[in-house]
């Protein structure tokens, strides 16, 4: 761990880019302002105060804030005289804890992180964990939805457009089940993704498609569903997984009973 040390008052300050989220521009400006004020106060106190320790504290803490504003790295921990303070990266701690936790606790931790950390969508490790949890939840829900005479198949190494699972109902209908988006994802669909997905889905040995989507923005997915249904002539239903786990029964019922055409879904996605 890289360290910068200030001697004279037994002080040590720790910064580590590997363990900290970089400061935003606003945070850097705030740190610079606080640093200038504290350093200025400490400099004045050198000449007008007999409290050498207090002056040193003001100078050291002000220096820390200035370093934060210059490097863009937040203060992680340090020791000043007899006091020691350690601060960890909250997001990294929660992700590590969630990885080691049972599924229900892991889901709670990830959902809490999504609600309280607006920048979590830019963290690949958080998004990967969120999607891994979604995959497990969809597999479990498919097992619950399986009829006594039905079958559940697990395709090997599915690619974009391939179903995660194929549920064969007692009627013989084969439903391709997809985990489309996790809660930490945007739900936006690029043209390249839509093209690849549609081409692969057309080759899937399924009679209908059931998509599980947890991202709150689903307009692109609805447009993609309309395109897939139009080009493959197979029904598509979307299960909203964004607020709570609702199971797959309603989506399966919709696929079995509604008209093959998706109503009012708009044009295919053309973003990105």
PDB file of C-alpha atoms in Angstrom:
ATOM      1  CA  UNK A   1       0.000   0.000   0.000  1.00  0.00           C
ATOM      2  CA  UNK A   2       1.316   3.392  -0.968  1.00  0.00           C
ATOM      3  CA  UNK A   3       1.624   5.797   1.941  1.00  0.00           C
ATOM      4  CA  UNK A   4       2.417   9.409   2.496  1.00  0.00           C
ATOM      5  CA  UNK A   5       3.765  10.228   5.940  1.00  0.00           C
ATOM      6  CA  UNK A   6       3.930  13.454   7.835  1.00  0.00           C
ATOM      7  CA  UNK A   7       6.324  13.368  10.780  1.00  0.00           C
ATOM      8  CA  UNK A   8       6.498  15.565  13.852  1.00  0.00           C
ATOM      9  CA  UNK A   9       3.204  14.508  15.414  1.00  0.00           C
ATOM     10  CA  UNK A  10       3.416  10.770  14.766  1.00  0.00           C
ATOM     11  CA  UNK A  11       1.072  11.004  11.789  1.00  0.00           C
ATOM     12  CA  UNK A  12       0.499   8.541   8.964  1.00  0.00           C
ATOM     13  CA  UNK A  13      -2.046   8.844   6.179  1.00  0.00           C
ATOM     14  CA  UNK A  14      -2.979   6.047   3.779  1.00  0.00           C
ATOM     15  CA  UNK A  15      -4.221   6.327   0.199  1.00  0.00           C
ATOM     16  CA  UNK A  16      -4.659   3.318  -2.081  1.00  0.00           C
ATOM     17  CA  UNK A  17      -6.134   3.607  -5.587  1.00  0.00           C
ATOM     18  CA  UNK A  18      -6.789  -0.154  -5.605  1.00  0.00           C
ATOM     19  CA  UNK A  19      -9.119   0.088  -2.621  1.00  0.00           C
ATOM     20  CA  UNK A  20     -10.841   3.416  -3.135  1.00  0.00           C
ATOM     21  CA  UNK A  21     -13.358   4.895  -5.522  1.00  0.00           C
ATOM     22  CA  UNK A  22     -11.935   8.081  -7.094  1.00  0.00           C
ATOM     23  CA  UNK A  23     -13.399  11.334  -5.854  1.00  0.00           C
ATOM     24  CA  UNK A  24     -15.839  13.187  -8.066  1.00  0.00           C
ATOM     25  CA  UNK A  25     -15.006  16.699  -9.274  1.00  0.00           C
ATOM     26  CA  UNK A  26     -17.302  18.195  -6.644  1.00  0.00           C
ATOM     27  CA  UNK A  27     -15.678  16.157  -3.890  1.00  0.00           C
ATOM     28  CA  UNK A  28     -12.221  17.229  -5.013  1.00  0.00           C
ATOM     29  CA  UNK A  29     -13.261  20.881  -4.922  1.00  0.00           C
ATOM     30  CA  UNK A  30     -14.708  20.399  -1.430  1.00  0.00           C
ATOM     31  CA  UNK A  31     -11.526  18.685  -0.240  1.00  0.00           C
ATOM     32  CA  UNK A  32      -9.398  21.503  -1.666  1.00  0.00           C
ATOM     33  CA  UNK A  33     -11.529  24.142   0.056  1.00  0.00           C
ATOM     34  CA  UNK A  34     -11.363  22.352   3.411  1.00  0.00           C
ATOM     35  CA  UNK A  35      -7.625  21.816   3.016  1.00  0.00           C
ATOM     36  CA  UNK A  36      -6.901  25.483   2.285  1.00  0.00           C
ATOM     37  CA  UNK A  37      -8.979  26.619   5.253  1.00  0.00           C
ATOM     38  CA  UNK A  38      -7.347  24.179   7.671  1.00  0.00           C
ATOM     39  CA  UNK A  39      -3.830  24.828   6.465  1.00  0.00           C
ATOM     40  CA  UNK A  40      -4.461  28.563   6.633  1.00  0.00           C
ATOM     41  CA  UNK A  41      -5.836  28.254  10.153  1.00  0.00           C
ATOM     42  CA  UNK A  42      -2.852  26.164  11.212  1.00  0.00           C
ATOM     43  CA  UNK A  43      -0.396  28.604   9.677  1.00  0.00           C
ATOM     44  CA  UNK A  44      -1.939  31.508  11.550  1.00  0.00           C
ATOM     45  CA  UNK A  45      -1.992  29.486  14.765  1.00  0.00           C
ATOM     46  CA  UNK A  46       1.754  28.947  14.521  1.00  0.00           C
ATOM     47  CA  UNK A  47       2.246  32.620  15.357  1.00  0.00           C
ATOM     48  CA  UNK A  48      -0.661  33.358  17.703  1.00  0.00           C
ATOM     49  CA  UNK A  49      -1.284  30.112  19.612  1.00  0.00           C
ATOM     50  CA  UNK A  50       0.646  28.175  22.231  1.00  0.00           C
ATOM     51  CA  UNK A  51      -1.234  24.965  21.368  1.00  0.00           C
ATOM     52  CA  UNK A  52       1.409  23.277  19.264  1.00  0.00           C
ATOM     53  CA  UNK A  53      -0.432  19.963  19.052  1.00  0.00           C
ATOM     54  CA  UNK A  54      -3.668  21.567  17.874  1.00  0.00           C
ATOM     55  CA  UNK A  55      -1.796  23.582  15.278  1.00  0.00           C
ATOM     56  CA  UNK A  56      -0.060  20.467  14.027  1.00  0.00           C
ATOM     57  CA  UNK A  57      -3.374  18.623  13.775  1.00  0.00           C
ATOM     58  CA  UNK A  58      -4.874  21.428  11.698  1.00  0.00           C
ATOM     59  CA  UNK A  59      -1.868  21.446   9.372  1.00  0.00           C
ATOM     60  CA  UNK A  60      -1.832  17.664   8.968  1.00  0.00           C
ATOM     61  CA  UNK A  61      -5.577  17.313   8.397  1.00  0.00           C
ATOM     62  CA  UNK A  62      -5.515  20.255   6.001  1.00  0.00           C
ATOM     63  CA  UNK A  63      -2.641  18.606   4.159  1.00  0.00           C
ATOM     64  CA  UNK A  64      -4.658  15.396   3.882  1.00  0.00           C
ATOM     65  CA  UNK A  65      -7.553  17.240   2.266  1.00  0.00           C
ATOM     66  CA  UNK A  66      -5.191  18.956  -0.156  1.00  0.00           C
ATOM     67  CA  UNK A  67      -3.643  15.606  -1.100  1.00  0.00           C
ATOM     68  CA  UNK A  68      -7.114  14.203  -1.685  1.00  0.00           C
ATOM     69  CA  UNK A  69      -7.977  17.090  -4.009  1.00  0.00           C
ATOM     70  CA  UNK A  70      -4.710  16.719  -5.951  1.00  0.00           C
ATOM     71  CA  UNK A  71      -4.629  12.919  -6.287  1.00  0.00           C
ATOM     72  CA  UNK A  72      -8.384  12.336  -6.499  1.00  0.00           C
ATOM     73  CA  UNK A  73      -8.043   9.503  -3.981  1.00  0.00           C
ATOM     74  CA  UNK A  74     -10.083   9.521  -0.755  1.00  0.00           C
ATOM     75  CA  UNK A  75      -8.542   9.141   2.691  1.00  0.00           C
ATOM     76  CA  UNK A  76      -8.671   5.455   3.676  1.00  0.00           C
ATOM     77  CA  UNK A  77      -7.019   5.420   7.082  1.00  0.00           C
ATOM     78  CA  UNK A  78      -4.346   6.895   9.266  1.00  0.00           C
ATOM     79  CA  UNK A  79      -2.874   7.484  12.670  1.00  0.00           C
ATOM     80  CA  UNK A  80      -2.502  10.904  14.271  1.00  0.00           C
ATOM     81  CA  UNK A  81      -0.867  11.007  17.708  1.00  0.00           C
ATOM     82  CA  UNK A  82      -2.915   8.515  19.776  1.00  0.00           C
ATOM     83  CA  UNK A  83      -5.911   8.353  17.445  1.00  0.00           C
ATOM     84  CA  UNK A  84      -6.298   5.895  14.588  1.00  0.00           C
ATOM     85  CA  UNK A  85      -9.005   5.871  11.948  1.00  0.00           C
ATOM     86  CA  UNK A  86      -9.525   3.254   9.241  1.00  0.00           C
ATOM     87  CA  UNK A  87     -12.028   3.637   6.429  1.00  0.00           C
ATOM     88  CA  UNK A  88     -12.697   0.933   3.845  1.00  0.00           C
ATOM     89  CA  UNK A  89     -14.278   0.973   0.448  1.00  0.00           C
ATOM     90  CA  UNK A  90     -17.937   0.409   1.229  1.00  0.00           C
ATOM     91  CA  UNK A  91     -18.870  -0.959  -2.177  1.00  0.00           C
ATOM     92  CA  UNK A  92     -16.003  -3.468  -2.220  1.00  0.00           C
ATOM     93  CA  UNK A  93     -16.816  -4.638   1.306  1.00  0.00           C
ATOM     94  CA  UNK A  94     -20.482  -5.191   0.455  1.00  0.00           C
ATOM     95  CA  UNK A  95     -19.625  -7.060  -2.735  1.00  0.00           C
ATOM     96  CA  UNK A  96     -17.194  -9.356  -0.930  1.00  0.00           C
ATOM     97  CA  UNK A  97     -19.718  -9.965   1.826  1.00  0.00           C
ATOM     98  CA  UNK A  98     -22.463 -10.709  -0.712  1.00  0.00           C
ATOM     99  CA  UNK A  99     -20.244 -13.189  -2.582  1.00  0.00           C
ATOM    100  CA  UNK A 100     -19.797 -15.206   0.617  1.00  0.00           C
ATOM    101  CA  UNK A 101     -23.423 -14.927   1.772  1.00  0.00           C
ATOM    102  CA  UNK A 102     -26.416 -17.238   1.162  1.00  0.00           C
ATOM    103  CA  UNK A 103     -28.545 -16.234  -1.861  1.00  0.00           C
ATOM    104  CA  UNK A 104     -31.256 -14.331   0.034  1.00  0.00           C
ATOM    105  CA  UNK A 105     -28.755 -12.321   2.069  1.00  0.00           C
ATOM    106  CA  UNK A 106     -26.624 -11.705  -1.013  1.00  0.00           C
ATOM    107  CA  UNK A 107     -29.655 -10.365  -2.882  1.00  0.00           C
ATOM    108  CA  UNK A 108     -30.500  -8.049   0.027  1.00  0.00           C
ATOM    109  CA  UNK A 109     -26.949  -6.704   0.136  1.00  0.00           C
ATOM    110  CA  UNK A 110     -26.796  -6.124  -3.624  1.00  0.00           C
ATOM    111  CA  UNK A 111     -30.221  -4.445  -3.667  1.00  0.00           C
ATOM    112  CA  UNK A 112     -29.124  -2.180  -0.811  1.00  0.00           C
ATOM    113  CA  UNK A 113     -25.990  -1.280  -2.733  1.00  0.00           C
ATOM    114  CA  UNK A 114     -28.003  -0.458  -5.865  1.00  0.00           C
ATOM    115  CA  UNK A 115     -30.341   1.805  -3.889  1.00  0.00           C
ATOM    116  CA  UNK A 116     -27.617   3.663  -1.984  1.00  0.00           C
ATOM    117  CA  UNK A 117     -24.771   3.828  -4.513  1.00  0.00           C
ATOM    118  CA  UNK A 118     -25.804   5.571  -7.748  1.00  0.00           C
ATOM    119  CA  UNK A 119     -22.485   4.740  -9.434  1.00  0.00           C
ATOM    120  CA  UNK A 120     -22.799   0.977  -8.933  1.00  0.00           C
ATOM    121  CA  UNK A 121     -23.841   0.540 -12.595  1.00  0.00           C
ATOM    122  CA  UNK A 122     -20.297   1.468 -13.556  1.00  0.00           C
ATOM    123  CA  UNK A 123     -18.698  -1.207 -11.378  1.00  0.00           C
ATOM    124  CA  UNK A 124     -18.185  -4.428 -13.406  1.00  0.00           C
ATOM    125  CA  UNK A 125     -17.799  -6.597 -10.297  1.00  0.00           C
ATOM    126  CA  UNK A 126     -21.098  -5.387  -8.844  1.00  0.00           C
ATOM    127  CA  UNK A 127     -22.970  -5.851 -12.126  1.00  0.00           C
ATOM    128  CA  UNK A 128     -21.462  -9.331 -12.591  1.00  0.00           C
ATOM    129  CA  UNK A 129     -22.536 -10.387  -9.091  1.00  0.00           C
ATOM    130  CA  UNK A 130     -26.019  -8.960  -9.604  1.00  0.00           C
ATOM    131  CA  UNK A 131     -26.407 -10.867 -12.884  1.00  0.00           C
ATOM    132  CA  UNK A 132     -25.065 -14.086 -11.323  1.00  0.00           C
ATOM    133  CA  UNK A 133     -27.726 -13.798  -8.623  1.00  0.00           C
ATOM    134  CA  UNK A 134     -30.361 -13.240 -11.318  1.00  0.00           C
ATOM    135  CA  UNK A 135     -29.245 -16.405 -13.124  1.00  0.00           C
ATOM    136  CA  UNK A 136     -29.614 -18.446  -9.932  1.00  0.00           C
ATOM    137  CA  UNK A 137     -33.021 -16.895  -9.219  1.00  0.00           C
ATOM    138  CA  UNK A 138     -34.284 -17.684 -12.725  1.00  0.00           C
ATOM    139  CA  UNK A 139     -33.053 -21.294 -12.496  1.00  0.00           C
ATOM    140  CA  UNK A 140     -34.788 -21.708  -9.136  1.00  0.00           C
ATOM    141  CA  UNK A 141     -38.004 -20.132 -10.460  1.00  0.00           C
ATOM    142  CA  UNK A 142     -37.947 -22.458 -13.471  1.00  0.00           C
ATOM    143  CA  UNK A 143     -37.657 -25.466 -11.154  1.00  0.00           C
ATOM    144  CA  UNK A 144     -40.663 -24.178  -9.195  1.00  0.00           C
ATOM    145  CA  UNK A 145     -42.691 -23.715 -12.388  1.00  0.00           C
ATOM    146  CA  UNK A 146     -41.939 -27.214 -13.684  1.00  0.00           C
ATOM    147  CA  UNK A 147     -44.999 -29.444 -13.998  1.00  0.00           C
ATOM    148  CA  UNK A 148     -44.880 -33.080 -12.831  1.00  0.00           C
ATOM    149  CA  UNK A 149     -44.855 -34.281 -16.443  1.00  0.00           C
ATOM    150  CA  UNK A 150     -42.635 -31.457 -17.675  1.00  0.00           C
ATOM    151  CA  UNK A 151     -38.910 -31.323 -18.365  1.00  0.00           C
ATOM    152  CA  UNK A 152     -36.272 -28.662 -17.805  1.00  0.00           C
ATOM    153  CA  UNK A 153     -33.217 -28.611 -20.059  1.00  0.00           C
ATOM    154  CA  UNK A 154     -29.997 -26.668 -19.402  1.00  0.00           C
ATOM    155  CA  UNK A 155     -28.243 -25.732 -22.694  1.00  0.00           C
ATOM    156  CA  UNK A 156     -24.448 -25.896 -22.559  1.00  0.00           C
ATOM    157  CA  UNK A 157     -22.572 -22.573 -22.856  1.00  0.00           C
ATOM    158  CA  UNK A 158     -25.451 -20.461 -24.222  1.00  0.00           C
ATOM    159  CA  UNK A 159     -24.506 -17.446 -26.341  1.00  0.00           C
ATOM    160  CA  UNK A 160     -26.354 -14.171 -26.869  1.00  0.00           C
ATOM    161  CA  UNK A 161     -29.771 -15.168 -28.175  1.00  0.00           C
ATOM    162  CA  UNK A 162     -29.651 -18.708 -26.798  1.00  0.00           C
ATOM    163  CA  UNK A 163     -32.025 -19.576 -23.943  1.00  0.00           C
ATOM    164  CA  UNK A 164     -30.617 -20.065 -20.474  1.00  0.00           C
ATOM    165  CA  UNK A 165     -33.137 -22.877 -19.943  1.00  0.00           C
ATOM    166  CA  UNK A 166     -35.711 -24.706 -22.042  1.00  0.00           C
ATOM    167  CA  UNK A 167     -38.887 -25.621 -20.213  1.00  0.00           C
ATOM    168  CA  UNK A 168     -40.893 -28.401 -21.854  1.00  0.00           C
ATOM    169  CA  UNK A 169     -44.455 -28.363 -20.615  1.00  0.00           C
ATOM    170  CA  UNK A 170     -46.749 -31.355 -20.284  1.00  0.00           C
ATOM    171  CA  UNK A 171     -48.516 -30.130 -23.439  1.00  0.00           C
ATOM    172  CA  UNK A 172     -45.267 -30.479 -25.387  1.00  0.00           C
ATOM    173  CA  UNK A 173     -44.759 -26.717 -25.701  1.00  0.00           C
ATOM    174  CA  UNK A 174     -41.068 -25.744 -25.400  1.00  0.00           C
ATOM    175  CA  UNK A 175     -40.435 -22.363 -23.746  1.00  0.00           C
ATOM    176  CA  UNK A 176     -37.017 -20.768 -23.957  1.00  0.00           C
ATOM    177  CA  UNK A 177     -36.276 -18.927 -20.701  1.00  0.00           C
ATOM    178  CA  UNK A 178     -33.819 -16.014 -20.743  1.00  0.00           C
ATOM    179  CA  UNK A 179     -32.247 -13.901 -17.986  1.00  0.00           C
ATOM    180  CA  UNK A 180     -32.109 -10.588 -19.843  1.00  0.00           C
ATOM    181  CA  UNK A 181     -31.068  -7.816 -17.442  1.00  0.00           C
ATOM    182  CA  UNK A 182     -30.103  -7.525 -13.774  1.00  0.00           C
ATOM    183  CA  UNK A 183     -31.181  -4.686 -11.482  1.00  0.00           C
ATOM    184  CA  UNK A 184     -27.836  -2.903 -11.731  1.00  0.00           C
ATOM    185  CA  UNK A 185     -27.999  -2.823 -15.539  1.00  0.00           C
ATOM    186  CA  UNK A 186     -29.571  -0.074 -17.619  1.00  0.00           C
ATOM    187  CA  UNK A 187     -31.914  -2.176 -19.713  1.00  0.00           C
ATOM    188  CA  UNK A 188     -30.714  -0.414 -22.853  1.00  0.00           C
ATOM    189  CA  UNK A 189     -30.229  -2.572 -25.952  1.00  0.00           C
ATOM    190  CA  UNK A 190     -27.764  -1.716 -28.718  1.00  0.00           C
ATOM    191  CA  UNK A 191     -28.458  -2.393 -32.381  1.00  0.00           C
ATOM    192  CA  UNK A 192     -25.578  -4.888 -32.514  1.00  0.00           C
ATOM    193  CA  UNK A 193     -26.990  -6.817 -29.541  1.00  0.00           C
ATOM    194  CA  UNK A 194     -30.490  -6.815 -31.033  1.00  0.00           C
ATOM    195  CA  UNK A 195     -29.191  -8.137 -34.366  1.00  0.00           C
ATOM    196  CA  UNK A 196     -27.145 -10.926 -32.766  1.00  0.00           C
ATOM    197  CA  UNK A 197     -29.893 -11.858 -30.328  1.00  0.00           C
ATOM    198  CA  UNK A 198     -32.581 -12.064 -33.000  1.00  0.00           C
ATOM    199  CA  UNK A 199     -30.437 -14.157 -35.350  1.00  0.00           C
ATOM    200  CA  UNK A 200     -29.613 -16.693 -32.618  1.00  0.00           C
ATOM    201  CA  UNK A 201     -33.156 -16.784 -31.222  1.00  0.00           C
ATOM    202  CA  UNK A 202     -34.468 -17.688 -34.676  1.00  0.00           C
ATOM    203  CA  UNK A 203     -32.420 -20.900 -34.469  1.00  0.00           C
ATOM    204  CA  UNK A 204     -33.532 -21.849 -30.958  1.00  0.00           C
ATOM    205  CA  UNK A 205     -35.574 -25.045 -30.764  1.00  0.00           C
ATOM    206  CA  UNK A 206     -38.399 -23.369 -28.863  1.00  0.00           C
ATOM    207  CA  UNK A 207     -42.069 -22.593 -29.444  1.00  0.00           C
ATOM    208  CA  UNK A 208     -42.077 -19.401 -27.348  1.00  0.00           C
ATOM    209  CA  UNK A 209     -39.740 -17.182 -25.336  1.00  0.00           C
ATOM    210  CA  UNK A 210     -39.965 -16.017 -21.722  1.00  0.00           C
ATOM    211  CA  UNK A 211     -37.632 -13.163 -20.733  1.00  0.00           C
ATOM    212  CA  UNK A 212     -36.845 -12.257 -17.121  1.00  0.00           C
ATOM    213  CA  UNK A 213     -35.782  -8.611 -16.800  1.00  0.00           C
ATOM    214  CA  UNK A 214     -34.921  -6.801 -13.569  1.00  0.00           C
ATOM    215  CA  UNK A 215     -33.700  -3.467 -14.991  1.00  0.00           C
ATOM    216  CA  UNK A 216     -36.249  -0.718 -14.393  1.00  0.00           C
ATOM    217  CA  UNK A 217     -35.980   0.657 -17.966  1.00  0.00           C
ATOM    218  CA  UNK A 218     -37.505  -1.948 -20.289  1.00  0.00           C
ATOM    219  CA  UNK A 219     -38.642  -0.037 -23.383  1.00  0.00           C
ATOM    220  CA  UNK A 220     -35.711  -1.367 -25.433  1.00  0.00           C
ATOM    221  CA  UNK A 221     -36.517  -4.913 -24.350  1.00  0.00           C
ATOM    222  CA  UNK A 222     -40.151  -4.477 -25.375  1.00  0.00           C
ATOM    223  CA  UNK A 223     -39.054  -3.234 -28.783  1.00  0.00           C
ATOM    224  CA  UNK A 224     -36.685  -6.181 -29.108  1.00  0.00           C
ATOM    225  CA  UNK A 225     -39.504  -8.536 -28.102  1.00  0.00           C
ATOM    226  CA  UNK A 226     -41.676  -7.114 -30.886  1.00  0.00           C
ATOM    227  CA  UNK A 227     -38.863  -7.640 -33.404  1.00  0.00           C
ATOM    228  CA  UNK A 228     -38.108 -11.188 -32.264  1.00  0.00           C
ATOM    229  CA  UNK A 229     -41.754 -12.127 -32.377  1.00  0.00           C
ATOM    230  CA  UNK A 230     -42.191 -10.561 -35.805  1.00  0.00           C
ATOM    231  CA  UNK A 231     -39.129 -12.262 -37.319  1.00  0.00           C
ATOM    232  CA  UNK A 232     -39.477 -15.674 -35.646  1.00  0.00           C
ATOM    233  CA  UNK A 233     -43.301 -15.851 -35.460  1.00  0.00           C
ATOM    234  CA  UNK A 234     -43.002 -17.018 -31.848  1.00  0.00           C
ATOM    235  CA  UNK A 235     -44.628 -15.516 -28.780  1.00  0.00           C
ATOM    236  CA  UNK A 236     -42.492 -13.438 -26.373  1.00  0.00           C
ATOM    237  CA  UNK A 237     -43.420 -12.562 -22.790  1.00  0.00           C
ATOM    238  CA  UNK A 238     -41.415 -10.416 -20.343  1.00  0.00           C
ATOM    239  CA  UNK A 239     -41.466 -11.061 -16.593  1.00  0.00           C
ATOM    240  CA  UNK A 240     -40.719  -7.934 -14.534  1.00  0.00           C
ATOM    241  CA  UNK A 241     -38.184  -8.943 -11.869  1.00  0.00           C
ATOM    242  CA  UNK A 242     -37.341  -5.379 -10.778  1.00  0.00           C
ATOM    243  CA  UNK A 243     -39.330  -5.082  -7.564  1.00  0.00           C
ATOM    244  CA  UNK A 244     -39.728  -8.594  -6.215  1.00  0.00           C
ATOM    245  CA  UNK A 245     -39.422 -12.199  -7.280  1.00  0.00           C
ATOM    246  CA  UNK A 246     -42.806 -12.998  -8.804  1.00  0.00           C
ATOM    247  CA  UNK A 247     -42.189 -16.443 -10.272  1.00  0.00           C
ATOM    248  CA  UNK A 248     -42.643 -17.530 -13.874  1.00  0.00           C
ATOM    249  CA  UNK A 249     -46.179 -18.941 -13.780  1.00  0.00           C
ATOM    250  CA  UNK A 250     -47.845 -15.734 -14.978  1.00  0.00           C
ATOM    251  CA  UNK A 251     -45.481 -15.411 -17.936  1.00  0.00           C
ATOM    252  CA  UNK A 252     -45.970 -19.064 -18.867  1.00  0.00           C
ATOM    253  CA  UNK A 253     -49.740 -18.644 -18.696  1.00  0.00           C
ATOM    254  CA  UNK A 254     -49.513 -15.575 -20.934  1.00  0.00           C
ATOM    255  CA  UNK A 255     -47.475 -17.472 -23.530  1.00  0.00           C
ATOM    256  CA  UNK A 256     -49.954 -20.335 -23.516  1.00  0.00           C
ATOM    257  CA  UNK A 257     -53.111 -18.246 -23.839  1.00  0.00           C
ATOM    258  CA  UNK A 258     -52.569 -14.939 -25.648  1.00  0.00           C
ATOM    259  CA  UNK A 259     -52.388 -14.057 -29.311  1.00  0.00           C
ATOM    260  CA  UNK A 260     -48.965 -14.576 -30.953  1.00  0.00           C
ATOM    261  CA  UNK A 261     -48.553 -10.840 -31.619  1.00  0.00           C
ATOM    262  CA  UNK A 262     -47.128  -8.426 -29.037  1.00  0.00           C
ATOM    263  CA  UNK A 263     -49.517  -5.443 -28.814  1.00  0.00           C
ATOM    264  CA  UNK A 264     -48.362  -1.823 -28.654  1.00  0.00           C
ATOM    265  CA  UNK A 265     -44.647  -2.486 -28.301  1.00  0.00           C
ATOM    266  CA  UNK A 266     -43.392   0.075 -30.859  1.00  0.00           C
ATOM    267  CA  UNK A 267     -40.551  -0.187 -33.322  1.00  0.00           C
ATOM    268  CA  UNK A 268     -37.352  -2.208 -32.900  1.00  0.00           C
ATOM    269  CA  UNK A 269     -34.597  -0.677 -30.768  1.00  0.00           C
ATOM    270  CA  UNK A 270     -32.101   1.396 -32.716  1.00  0.00           C
ATOM    271  CA  UNK A 271     -30.061   2.941 -29.895  1.00  0.00           C
ATOM    272  CA  UNK A 272     -26.273   2.852 -29.549  1.00  0.00           C
TER     273      UNK A 272
END
